[in-house]
Short mmCIF file of C-alpha atoms in Angstrom, two decimals:
data_model
loop_
_atom_site.label_atom_id
_atom_site.label_comp_id
_atom_site.label_asym_id
_atom_site.label_seq_id
_atom_site.Cartn_x
_atom_site.Cartn_y
_atom_site.Cartn_z
CA UNK A 1 4.20 29.27 11.66
CA UNK A 2 1.47 31.53 13.02
CA UNK A 3 -0.93 28.59 13.27
CA UNK A 4 1.71 26.66 15.17
CA UNK A 5 2.19 29.54 17.63
CA UNK A 6 -1.55 29.92 18.21
CA UNK A 7 -1.76 26.18 18.73
CA UNK A 8 0.91 26.34 21.47
CA UNK A 9 -0.60 29.51 22.99
CA UNK A 10 -3.99 27.86 23.35
CA UNK A 11 -2.34 25.01 25.20
CA UNK A 12 -0.57 27.44 27.55
CA UNK A 13 -3.90 29.16 28.36
CA UNK A 14 -5.44 25.80 29.18
CA UNK A 15 -2.60 25.10 31.61
CA UNK A 16 -3.28 28.43 33.31
CA UNK A 17 -6.97 27.56 33.66
CA UNK A 18 -6.12 24.23 35.24
CA UNK A 19 -3.59 25.69 37.67
CA UNK A 20 -6.18 28.09 39.10
CA UNK A 21 -8.47 25.17 40.00
CA UNK A 22 -5.99 22.80 41.64
CA UNK A 23 -3.78 23.05 44.66
CA UNK A 24 -0.17 22.48 43.65
CA UNK A 25 2.55 21.04 45.84
CA UNK A 26 6.28 20.63 45.34
CA UNK A 27 7.01 16.95 44.79
CA UNK A 28 10.71 17.40 44.20
CA UNK A 29 11.52 16.27 47.75
CA UNK A 30 8.83 13.62 48.00
CA UNK A 31 9.33 9.90 47.56
CA UNK A 32 8.21 8.53 44.16
CA UNK A 33 5.32 6.85 45.97
CA UNK A 34 4.25 5.58 49.33
CA UNK A 35 5.36 2.08 48.36
CA UNK A 36 8.53 2.67 46.36
CA UNK A 37 11.66 4.23 47.85
CA UNK A 38 13.55 6.93 45.96
CA UNK A 39 16.73 4.83 46.00
CA UNK A 40 15.02 1.78 44.50
CA UNK A 41 13.27 3.90 41.86
CA UNK A 42 16.55 5.59 40.84
CA UNK A 43 18.33 2.22 40.56
CA UNK A 44 15.46 0.84 38.51
CA UNK A 45 15.54 3.89 36.21
CA UNK A 46 19.28 3.50 35.65
CA UNK A 47 19.01 -0.22 34.87
CA UNK A 48 16.01 0.42 32.62
CA UNK A 49 18.04 2.80 30.46
CA UNK A 50 20.98 0.35 30.24
CA UNK A 51 18.67 -2.57 29.48
CA UNK A 52 17.00 -0.56 26.72
CA UNK A 53 20.37 -0.06 25.04
CA UNK A 54 21.35 -3.73 25.25
CA UNK A 55 17.94 -4.92 24.06
CA UNK A 56 17.79 -2.55 21.10
CA UNK A 57 21.13 -3.90 19.85
CA UNK A 58 19.22 -7.12 19.17
CA UNK A 59 16.59 -5.12 17.28
CA UNK A 60 19.25 -3.52 15.09
CA UNK A 61 20.89 -6.93 14.67
CA UNK A 62 17.64 -8.57 13.56
CA UNK A 63 16.76 -5.66 11.25
CA UNK A 64 20.09 -6.01 9.44
CA UNK A 65 20.74 -9.74 9.64
CA UNK A 66 19.01 -10.42 6.33
CA UNK A 67 21.47 -8.10 4.55
CA UNK A 68 24.17 -10.78 4.31
CA UNK A 69 21.80 -13.72 4.80
CA UNK A 70 20.07 -12.82 1.53
CA UNK A 71 23.41 -13.07 -0.29
CA UNK A 72 24.22 -16.38 1.44
CA UNK A 73 20.83 -18.01 0.79
CA UNK A 74 21.00 -16.93 -2.84
CA UNK A 75 24.34 -18.72 -3.16
CA UNK A 76 23.10 -21.82 -1.30
CA UNK A 77 19.72 -22.09 -3.05
CA UNK A 78 20.11 -20.28 -6.41
CA UNK A 79 16.99 -21.87 -7.94
CA UNK A 80 14.66 -21.69 -4.94
CA UNK A 81 15.69 -18.36 -3.35
CA UNK A 82 14.35 -16.12 -6.08
CA UNK A 83 13.63 -12.40 -5.61
CA UNK A 84 9.99 -13.05 -4.61
CA UNK A 85 11.07 -15.39 -1.79
CA UNK A 86 13.82 -12.98 -0.69
CA UNK A 87 11.34 -10.11 -0.49
CA UNK A 88 8.81 -12.26 1.39
CA UNK A 89 11.32 -13.34 4.04
CA UNK A 90 12.62 -9.78 4.44
CA UNK A 91 9.12 -8.29 4.62
CA UNK A 92 7.96 -10.81 7.24
CA UNK A 93 9.96 -8.93 9.86
CA UNK A 94 8.38 -5.65 8.78
CA UNK A 95 4.82 -6.98 8.89
CA UNK A 96 5.48 -8.37 12.36
CA UNK A 97 6.98 -5.05 13.44
CA UNK A 98 3.97 -3.06 12.26
CA UNK A 99 1.62 -5.33 14.24
CA UNK A 100 3.92 -5.30 17.27
CA UNK A 101 4.29 -1.54 17.28
CA UNK A 102 0.54 -0.95 17.23
CA UNK A 103 -0.42 -3.72 19.68
CA UNK A 104 2.38 -3.13 22.19
CA UNK A 105 2.10 0.64 21.75
CA UNK A 106 -1.51 0.44 22.92
CA UNK A 107 -1.00 -2.15 25.63
CA UNK A 108 2.11 -0.58 27.19
CA UNK A 109 -0.03 2.45 28.05
CA UNK A 110 -2.56 0.16 29.76
CA UNK A 111 -0.51 -2.60 31.39
CA UNK A 112 2.72 -0.66 31.92
CA UNK A 113 6.15 -0.51 30.31
CA UNK A 114 7.57 -3.40 32.35
CA UNK A 115 5.00 -6.03 31.34
CA UNK A 116 5.24 -4.98 27.69
CA UNK A 117 9.05 -5.23 27.61
CA UNK A 118 9.09 -8.64 29.31
CA UNK A 119 6.67 -9.93 26.67
CA UNK A 120 8.57 -8.48 23.69
CA UNK A 121 11.82 -9.99 24.99
CA UNK A 122 10.19 -13.42 25.04
CA UNK A 123 8.87 -13.02 21.49
CA UNK A 124 12.31 -12.11 20.11
CA UNK A 125 13.89 -15.16 21.76
CA UNK A 126 11.16 -17.57 20.63
CA UNK A 127 11.26 -16.25 17.06
CA UNK A 128 15.06 -16.43 16.97
CA UNK A 129 15.08 -20.05 18.11
CA UNK A 130 12.47 -21.00 15.50
CA UNK A 131 14.38 -19.17 12.75
CA UNK A 132 17.60 -20.99 13.64
CA UNK A 133 15.74 -24.32 13.58
CA UNK A 134 13.82 -23.65 10.33
CA UNK A 135 13.06 -26.89 8.54
CA UNK A 136 10.60 -28.24 6.01
CA UNK A 137 9.73 -31.25 3.88
CA UNK A 138 10.85 -29.13 0.92
CA UNK A 139 13.22 -26.19 0.58
CA UNK A 140 10.22 -23.98 -0.06
CA UNK A 141 8.64 -25.24 3.16
CA UNK A 142 11.78 -24.30 5.06
CA UNK A 143 11.59 -20.77 3.67
CA UNK A 144 7.96 -20.53 4.81
CA UNK A 145 8.97 -21.53 8.34
CA UNK A 146 11.74 -18.94 8.20
CA UNK A 147 9.17 -16.37 7.05
CA UNK A 148 6.83 -17.11 9.97
CA UNK A 149 9.73 -17.11 12.44
CA UNK A 150 10.93 -13.75 11.20
CA UNK A 151 7.39 -12.45 11.62
CA UNK A 152 7.42 -13.52 15.29
CA UNK A 153 10.79 -11.80 15.77
CA UNK A 154 9.32 -8.73 14.09
CA UNK A 155 6.41 -8.63 16.52
CA UNK A 156 8.92 -8.58 19.38
CA UNK A 157 11.31 -6.04 17.87
CA UNK A 158 8.38 -3.88 16.78
CA UNK A 159 7.00 -3.89 20.30
CA UNK A 160 10.42 -2.86 21.62
CA UNK A 161 10.16 0.47 19.79
CA UNK A 162 7.30 1.97 21.83
CA UNK A 163 7.82 0.04 25.07
CA UNK A 164 11.58 0.34 25.43
CA UNK A 165 11.99 3.78 23.87
CA UNK A 166 9.28 5.60 25.81
CA UNK A 167 10.48 3.95 29.01
CA UNK A 168 14.02 5.19 28.32
CA UNK A 169 12.73 8.70 27.65
CA UNK A 170 10.66 8.79 30.84
CA UNK A 171 13.47 7.54 33.05
CA UNK A 172 16.01 9.87 31.40
CA UNK A 173 13.63 12.76 32.07
CA UNK A 174 13.94 12.10 35.81
CA UNK A 175 17.65 11.21 35.86
CA UNK A 176 19.13 13.83 33.52
CA UNK A 177 16.58 16.31 32.15
CA UNK A 178 19.02 18.64 30.37
CA UNK A 179 20.77 15.74 28.64
CA UNK A 180 17.61 13.70 28.04
CA UNK A 181 17.94 13.99 24.26
CA UNK A 182 21.57 12.81 23.92
CA UNK A 183 21.02 10.10 26.56
CA UNK A 184 17.93 8.85 24.73
CA UNK A 185 19.78 8.69 21.40
CA UNK A 186 22.72 6.79 22.88
CA UNK A 187 20.47 4.05 24.28
CA UNK A 188 18.04 3.85 21.35
CA UNK A 189 19.25 4.82 17.88
CA UNK A 190 22.91 4.07 18.58
CA UNK A 191 22.22 0.42 19.51
CA UNK A 192 19.81 0.13 16.58
CA UNK A 193 22.42 1.55 14.18
CA UNK A 194 25.28 -0.41 15.76
CA UNK A 195 23.26 -3.57 15.22
CA UNK A 196 23.88 -3.24 11.46
CA UNK A 197 27.69 -3.51 11.38
CA UNK A 198 27.50 -5.84 14.38
CA UNK A 199 25.33 -8.25 12.38
CA UNK A 200 27.80 -8.14 9.48
CA UNK A 201 30.75 -8.65 11.85
CA UNK A 202 29.10 -11.68 13.46
CA UNK A 203 28.33 -13.04 10.00
CA UNK A 204 31.95 -12.65 8.86
CA UNK A 205 33.30 -14.35 11.99
CA UNK A 206 30.90 -17.30 11.69
CA UNK A 207 31.43 -17.48 7.92
CA UNK A 208 35.21 -17.61 8.36
CA UNK A 209 34.92 -20.15 11.20
CA UNK A 210 32.96 -22.39 8.83
CA UNK A 211 35.79 -22.01 6.28
CA UNK A 212 33.53 -20.06 3.90
CA UNK A 213 31.33 -23.11 3.37
CA UNK A 214 28.59 -24.96 5.30
CA UNK A 215 26.21 -22.14 4.44
CA UNK A 216 23.29 -23.64 6.36
CA UNK A 217 25.34 -23.69 9.58
CA UNK A 218 26.35 -20.06 9.07
CA UNK A 219 22.88 -18.53 8.84
CA UNK A 220 21.41 -20.77 11.54
CA UNK A 221 24.16 -19.84 14.00
CA UNK A 222 23.70 -16.15 13.15
CA UNK A 223 19.98 -16.36 13.92
CA UNK A 224 20.72 -18.20 17.17
CA UNK A 225 23.22 -15.56 18.30
CA UNK A 226 20.44 -12.98 17.96
CA UNK A 227 18.79 -14.52 21.05
CA UNK A 228 21.72 -13.69 23.35
CA UNK A 229 21.11 -9.94 23.74
CA UNK A 230 17.44 -10.08 24.76
CA UNK A 231 18.19 -12.96 27.13
CA UNK A 232 20.97 -10.93 28.77
CA UNK A 233 18.50 -8.25 29.92
CA UNK A 234 15.51 -10.44 30.71
CA UNK A 235 16.23 -10.66 34.46
CA UNK A 236 16.67 -6.89 34.81
CA UNK A 237 13.42 -6.27 32.98
CA UNK A 238 11.64 -8.75 35.18
CA UNK A 239 12.84 -6.86 38.26
CA UNK A 240 12.42 -3.29 36.98
CA UNK A 241 9.76 -0.79 38.05
CA UNK A 242 7.56 1.31 35.84
CA UNK A 243 8.87 4.88 35.73
CA UNK A 244 7.54 7.41 38.24
CA UNK A 245 6.42 9.53 35.29
CA UNK A 246 4.31 6.66 33.94
CA UNK A 247 2.79 5.85 37.33
CA UNK A 248 1.89 9.54 37.69
CA UNK A 249 0.50 10.11 34.19
CA UNK A 250 -0.99 6.79 33.04
CA UNK A 251 -4.57 6.78 31.71
CA UNK A 252 -5.94 3.25 32.07
CA UNK A 253 -9.66 3.96 31.73
CA UNK A 254 -11.76 6.27 29.58
CA UNK A 255 -8.92 7.10 27.20
CA UNK A 256 -10.36 9.92 25.05
CA UNK A 257 -8.89 8.93 21.70
CA UNK A 258 -11.02 11.45 19.84
CA UNK A 259 -9.56 14.29 21.91
CA UNK A 260 -6.08 12.78 21.50
CA UNK A 261 -6.39 13.06 17.72
CA UNK A 262 -7.81 16.59 17.91
CA UNK A 263 -4.97 17.71 20.18
CA UNK A 264 -2.10 15.90 18.45
CA UNK A 265 -3.24 15.74 14.81
CA UNK A 266 -0.50 18.06 13.61
CA UNK A 267 2.27 16.26 15.48
CA UNK A 268 0.98 12.86 14.32
CA UNK A 269 1.09 13.95 10.68
CA UNK A 270 4.66 15.10 11.28
CA UNK A 271 6.01 12.01 13.05
CA UNK A 272 4.03 9.48 10.97
CA UNK A 273 4.80 11.17 7.65
CA UNK A 274 8.49 11.72 8.33
CA UNK A 275 8.93 8.20 9.68
CA UNK A 276 7.25 6.74 6.58
CA UNK A 277 9.67 8.60 4.31
CA UNK A 278 12.71 7.71 6.40
CA UNK A 279 11.97 3.97 6.56
CA UNK A 280 10.90 3.91 2.90
CA UNK A 281 14.48 4.89 2.07
CA UNK A 282 16.64 3.45 4.81
CA UNK A 283 15.21 -0.04 5.27
CA UNK A 284 15.34 -1.35 1.68
CA UNK A 285 18.73 0.30 1.25
CA UNK A 286 19.88 -1.58 4.34
CA UNK A 287 18.38 -4.94 3.39
CA UNK A 288 19.57 -4.87 -0.22
CA UNK A 289 22.81 -2.89 0.22
CA UNK A 290 24.88 -6.08 0.15
CA UNK A 291 23.21 -7.09 -3.13
CA UNK A 292 23.96 -3.63 -4.56
CA UNK A 293 27.58 -3.81 -3.40
CA UNK A 294 27.94 -7.36 -4.74
CA UNK A 295 26.75 -6.24 -8.19
CA UNK A 296 29.09 -3.23 -8.11
CA UNK A 297 32.09 -5.27 -6.94
CA UNK A 298 31.44 -7.74 -9.74
CA UNK A 299 32.83 -10.60 -7.67
CA UNK A 300 30.97 -13.65 -6.39
CA UNK A 301 33.05 -13.63 -3.19
CA UNK A 302 30.65 -13.46 -0.24
CA UNK A 303 33.56 -12.58 2.07
CA UNK A 304 34.58 -9.57 -0.02
CA UNK A 305 30.98 -8.34 -0.18
CA UNK A 306 30.72 -8.69 3.59
CA UNK A 307 33.91 -6.68 4.15
CA UNK A 308 32.63 -3.78 2.02
CA UNK A 309 29.28 -4.04 3.82
CA UNK A 310 31.06 -3.75 7.17
CA UNK A 311 32.81 -0.58 5.99
CA UNK A 312 29.46 0.83 4.84
CA UNK A 313 27.94 0.18 8.26
CA UNK A 314 30.90 1.74 10.05
CA UNK A 315 30.69 4.94 7.97
CA UNK A 316 27.02 5.35 8.89
CA UNK A 317 27.67 5.35 12.66
CA UNK A 318 29.26 8.83 13.11
CA UNK A 319 25.94 10.41 12.15
CA UNK A 320 24.41 9.00 15.34
CA UNK A 321 27.04 10.68 17.55
CA UNK A 322 26.82 13.98 15.70
CA UNK A 323 23.04 13.98 16.01
CA UNK A 324 23.32 13.38 19.76
CA UNK A 325 25.86 16.21 20.00
CA UNK A 326 23.76 18.79 18.14
CA UNK A 327 20.18 17.86 19.09
CA UNK A 328 20.19 20.32 22.02
CA UNK A 329 22.27 23.02 20.32
CA UNK A 330 20.39 23.18 17.02
CA UNK A 331 17.05 21.77 18.14
CA UNK A 332 15.39 18.48 17.20
CA UNK A 333 13.46 19.93 14.26
CA UNK A 334 16.47 21.59 12.59
CA UNK A 335 18.65 18.50 12.99
CA UNK A 336 15.97 16.36 11.34
CA UNK A 337 15.69 18.71 8.35
CA UNK A 338 19.48 18.71 7.94
CA UNK A 339 19.45 14.90 7.93
CA UNK A 340 16.78 14.78 5.22
CA UNK A 341 18.91 17.30 3.32
CA UNK A 342 21.71 14.72 3.34
CA UNK A 343 19.41 12.29 1.52
CA UNK A 344 18.83 14.97 -1.09
CA UNK A 345 22.52 15.80 -1.60
CA UNK A 346 24.11 12.34 -1.49
CA UNK A 347 21.16 10.64 -3.20
CA UNK A 348 21.51 12.97 -6.19
CA UNK A 349 25.31 12.62 -6.27
CA UNK A 350 25.17 8.82 -6.35
CA UNK A 351 22.11 8.59 -8.61
CA UNK A 352 23.20 11.10 -11.24
CA UNK A 353 26.79 9.83 -11.40
CA UNK A 354 26.02 6.14 -10.80
CA UNK A 355 27.79 4.72 -13.86
CA UNK A 356 30.99 6.65 -13.11
CA UNK A 357 31.05 6.45 -9.32
CA UNK A 358 30.51 2.67 -9.24
CA UNK A 359 33.75 2.19 -11.16
CA UNK A 360 35.57 3.43 -8.05
CA UNK A 361 34.24 1.06 -5.39
CA UNK A 362 35.73 2.80 -2.30
CA UNK A 363 34.27 6.14 -3.44
CA UNK A 364 30.86 4.57 -4.02
CA UNK A 365 30.85 2.92 -0.58
CA UNK A 366 31.93 6.18 1.11
CA UNK A 367 29.15 8.24 -0.51
CA UNK A 368 26.64 5.45 0.17
CA UNK A 369 27.75 5.43 3.80
CA UNK A 370 27.49 9.22 4.06
CA UNK A 371 23.91 9.07 2.80
CA UNK A 372 23.03 6.53 5.49
CA UNK A 373 24.98 8.53 8.08
CA UNK A 374 22.94 11.65 7.31
CA UNK A 375 19.82 9.56 7.86
CA UNK A 376 21.12 8.52 11.28
CA UNK A 377 22.07 12.12 12.10
CA UNK A 378 18.62 13.49 11.33
CA UNK A 379 15.44 11.42 11.15
CA UNK A 380 17.07 8.27 12.53
CA UNK A 381 17.90 10.03 15.78
CA UNK A 382 15.14 12.60 15.98
CA UNK A 383 12.02 10.64 15.07
CA UNK A 384 12.24 8.36 18.07
CA UNK A 385 13.25 11.24 20.32
CA UNK A 386 10.44 13.54 19.17
CA UNK A 387 7.86 10.75 19.30
CA UNK A 388 8.82 10.10 22.93
CA UNK A 389 8.71 13.82 23.85
CA UNK A 390 5.76 15.28 21.93
CA UNK A 391 3.04 13.09 23.40
CA UNK A 392 1.72 12.92 26.97
CA UNK A 393 2.61 9.94 29.15
CA UNK A 394 -0.91 8.51 29.10
CA UNK A 395 -0.86 8.08 25.30
CA UNK A 396 2.89 8.18 24.62
CA UNK A 397 3.21 4.48 23.83
CA UNK A 398 0.17 4.58 21.55
CA UNK A 399 1.30 7.62 19.56
CA UNK A 400 4.90 6.41 19.41
CA UNK A 401 3.78 2.96 18.27
CA UNK A 402 1.45 4.43 15.63
CA UNK A 403 4.21 6.68 14.25
CA UNK A 404 6.74 3.84 14.15
CA UNK A 405 4.17 1.49 12.59
CA UNK A 406 3.49 3.94 9.76
CA UNK A 407 7.26 4.09 9.32
CA UNK A 408 7.52 0.32 9.07
CA UNK A 409 4.65 0.33 6.58
CA UNK A 410 6.85 2.64 4.52
CA UNK A 411 9.72 0.19 4.96
CA UNK A 412 7.56 -2.70 3.73
CA UNK A 413 6.37 -0.70 0.71
CA UNK A 414 9.92 0.41 -0.03
CA UNK A 415 11.23 -3.15 0.22
CA UNK A 416 8.44 -4.43 -2.04
CA UNK A 417 9.08 -1.65 -4.58
CA UNK A 418 12.88 -1.84 -4.48
CA UNK A 419 13.34 -4.76 -6.89
CA UNK A 420 10.80 -3.51 -9.50
CA UNK A 421 12.41 -0.05 -9.43
CA UNK A 422 15.86 -1.58 -9.78
CA UNK A 423 14.78 -3.92 -12.61
CA UNK A 424 12.70 -1.42 -14.61
CA UNK A 425 14.46 1.90 -14.00
CA UNK A 426 17.96 0.87 -12.96
CA UNK A 427 19.88 0.91 -9.67
CA UNK A 428 20.58 4.64 -9.89
CA UNK A 429 16.88 5.42 -9.48
CA UNK A 430 16.84 3.88 -6.01
CA UNK A 431 19.15 6.74 -4.98
CA UNK A 432 17.31 9.44 -6.95
CA UNK A 433 14.06 8.41 -5.26
CA UNK A 434 15.88 8.67 -1.91
CA UNK A 435 16.73 12.28 -2.82
CA UNK A 436 13.07 12.99 -3.66
CA UNK A 437 12.04 11.56 -0.28
CA UNK A 438 14.61 13.88 1.30
CA UNK A 439 12.87 16.94 -0.17
CA UNK A 440 9.43 15.76 0.97
CA UNK A 441 10.86 14.93 4.40
CA UNK A 442 12.15 18.48 4.83
CA UNK A 443 8.72 19.90 3.98
CA UNK A 444 6.83 17.52 6.30
CA UNK A 445 9.22 18.32 9.16
CA UNK A 446 9.05 22.08 8.61
CA UNK A 447 5.26 22.33 8.50
CA UNK A 448 4.13 19.61 10.92
CA UNK A 449 6.84 18.91 13.52
CA UNK A 450 7.01 21.30 16.51
CA UNK A 451 10.34 21.86 18.27
CA UNK A 452 10.08 21.24 22.01
CA UNK A 453 13.74 20.72 22.84
CA UNK A 454 14.39 20.42 26.57
CA UNK A 455 10.84 20.77 27.91
CA UNK A 456 10.09 18.67 30.99
CA UNK A 457 7.75 15.81 30.10
CA UNK A 458 5.65 16.49 33.21
CA UNK A 459 4.77 19.89 31.76
CA UNK A 460 3.70 18.17 28.53
CA UNK A 461 1.48 15.91 30.64
CA UNK A 462 -0.17 18.84 32.40
CA UNK A 463 -0.76 20.75 29.16
CA UNK A 464 -2.52 17.69 27.80
CA UNK A 465 -4.50 17.24 31.01
CA UNK A 466 -5.55 20.91 30.90
CA UNK A 467 -6.86 20.41 27.38
CA UNK A 468 -8.81 17.28 28.36
CA UNK A 469 -10.37 19.02 31.38
CA UNK A 470 -11.32 22.03 29.25
CA UNK A 471 -13.20 19.66 26.92
CA UNK A 472 -15.14 18.03 29.74
CA UNK A 473 -13.07 14.88 30.28
CA UNK A 474 -13.46 13.60 33.85
CA UNK A 475 -11.24 10.52 33.78
CA UNK A 476 -8.37 9.71 36.15
CA UNK A 477 -4.62 9.90 35.60
CA UNK A 478 -2.02 7.90 37.49
CA UNK A 479 -1.76 4.48 39.10
CA UNK A 480 -3.14 3.91 42.59
CA UNK A 481 0.12 4.67 44.42
CA UNK A 482 0.63 8.04 42.67
CA UNK A 483 -2.85 9.16 41.69
CA UNK A 484 -2.90 11.73 44.50
CA UNK A 485 0.24 13.36 43.09
CA UNK A 486 -1.20 13.25 39.58
CA UNK A 487 -4.18 15.27 40.80
CA UNK A 488 -1.98 18.03 42.21
CA UNK A 489 -0.99 19.54 38.86
CA UNK A 490 2.41 21.01 37.99
CA UNK A 491 4.88 21.25 40.89
CA UNK A 492 5.85 24.89 41.66
CA UNK A 493 9.52 24.19 40.91
CA UNK A 494 8.61 23.23 37.35
CA UNK A 495 6.25 26.17 36.84
CA UNK A 496 9.09 28.53 37.69
CA UNK A 497 11.29 26.94 35.02
CA UNK A 498 8.74 27.23 32.19
#
């Protein structure tokens, strides 16, 4: 803890050095720029936040669509859809997401949040159409087309994480600073988490409409429906503005990545490490939860498995709301450690009593749901929030994308390891390993994640700028229309609130 305090103190001294060399002005009453009116900027910020929520529902939908689709394809193609093919199709989304998070994370800092989000929306729609139309000379060829299509979707959904999330955080910072954390959660992790039960609900409706047959029609329609949400926000994204915070703090040339790593190494270990552990547990448990429930139910009924899966998804949602409620009161860091603690508690309960608890299906589903709910409460909510708050605007997309990409690498590894663990050690060990990840997650969070609850993001930008200047960096911050304001330093009104 002492090293953490000295780390923060050194940053504060750098800010003081910078403030003595620049003339500061109060921008609280100024227009966002010479070219953009305050009214138009505020409307754009509001629509950006709403569009982020709607778009991320499609991300959650796509992330969870394979949960029931895996069960359906196994029933339709029992000989061809073996575990290796199932894992490949599921992992295609993850590989695409890792690439998308890194590429879009970097580019959204250069080209702006708007251009990045317009592009990711197009990728999700194109991939969804191709997935719905998957075809091949052989069944195996069709699965390869589905694999590639899911990879394209993954690139789009992966890019949404840094582009959409950091944009929501920046606009929320200007619209509602004190409630930035809860607002961010409700338009990011809630839509992502809601996408899970929503995907199951859509599946059940389509499955019932097809009279529990015509399996090919069911999964193709479900993939096609996934295009609706991104299309619904495309116009608003096309018309949106980049946030005033981005236009004031962007670094488009001479990005000092070496200094970025030296300044943020501790935070990067925290967000990357915790996100790896979280996705290592939550993603394979989400993808294969229907298969686990199906084996526990002991019934080949796809409809019954889907109904239990819907209950599981519903139980996991309250954790999102509780996390939003307590993130300001308890602090981001403490909430995240409590969430990892839930993995430890419920993972051990289910794993150690697996043979007995699975004989009572409702009890098993409830405890399984509580484990996932604790994940939503803690790391699910806080990792995105912290990754959008810890890093300065000029490198926020890059650091967010890197953290999320490491997380998705954990998801891919977890998905790849899930079946061997289940086959060689038994299903109970998937939950015991989740508990072990919970312990490690608590330690990583405690030692490497700083708690910055409620701090204005403009102050974070100026602390980072002070550090760069102290190390001899002479680059420019801000786009052309707001570069003059970027050079003025911290507004007096903000310095008084520090």
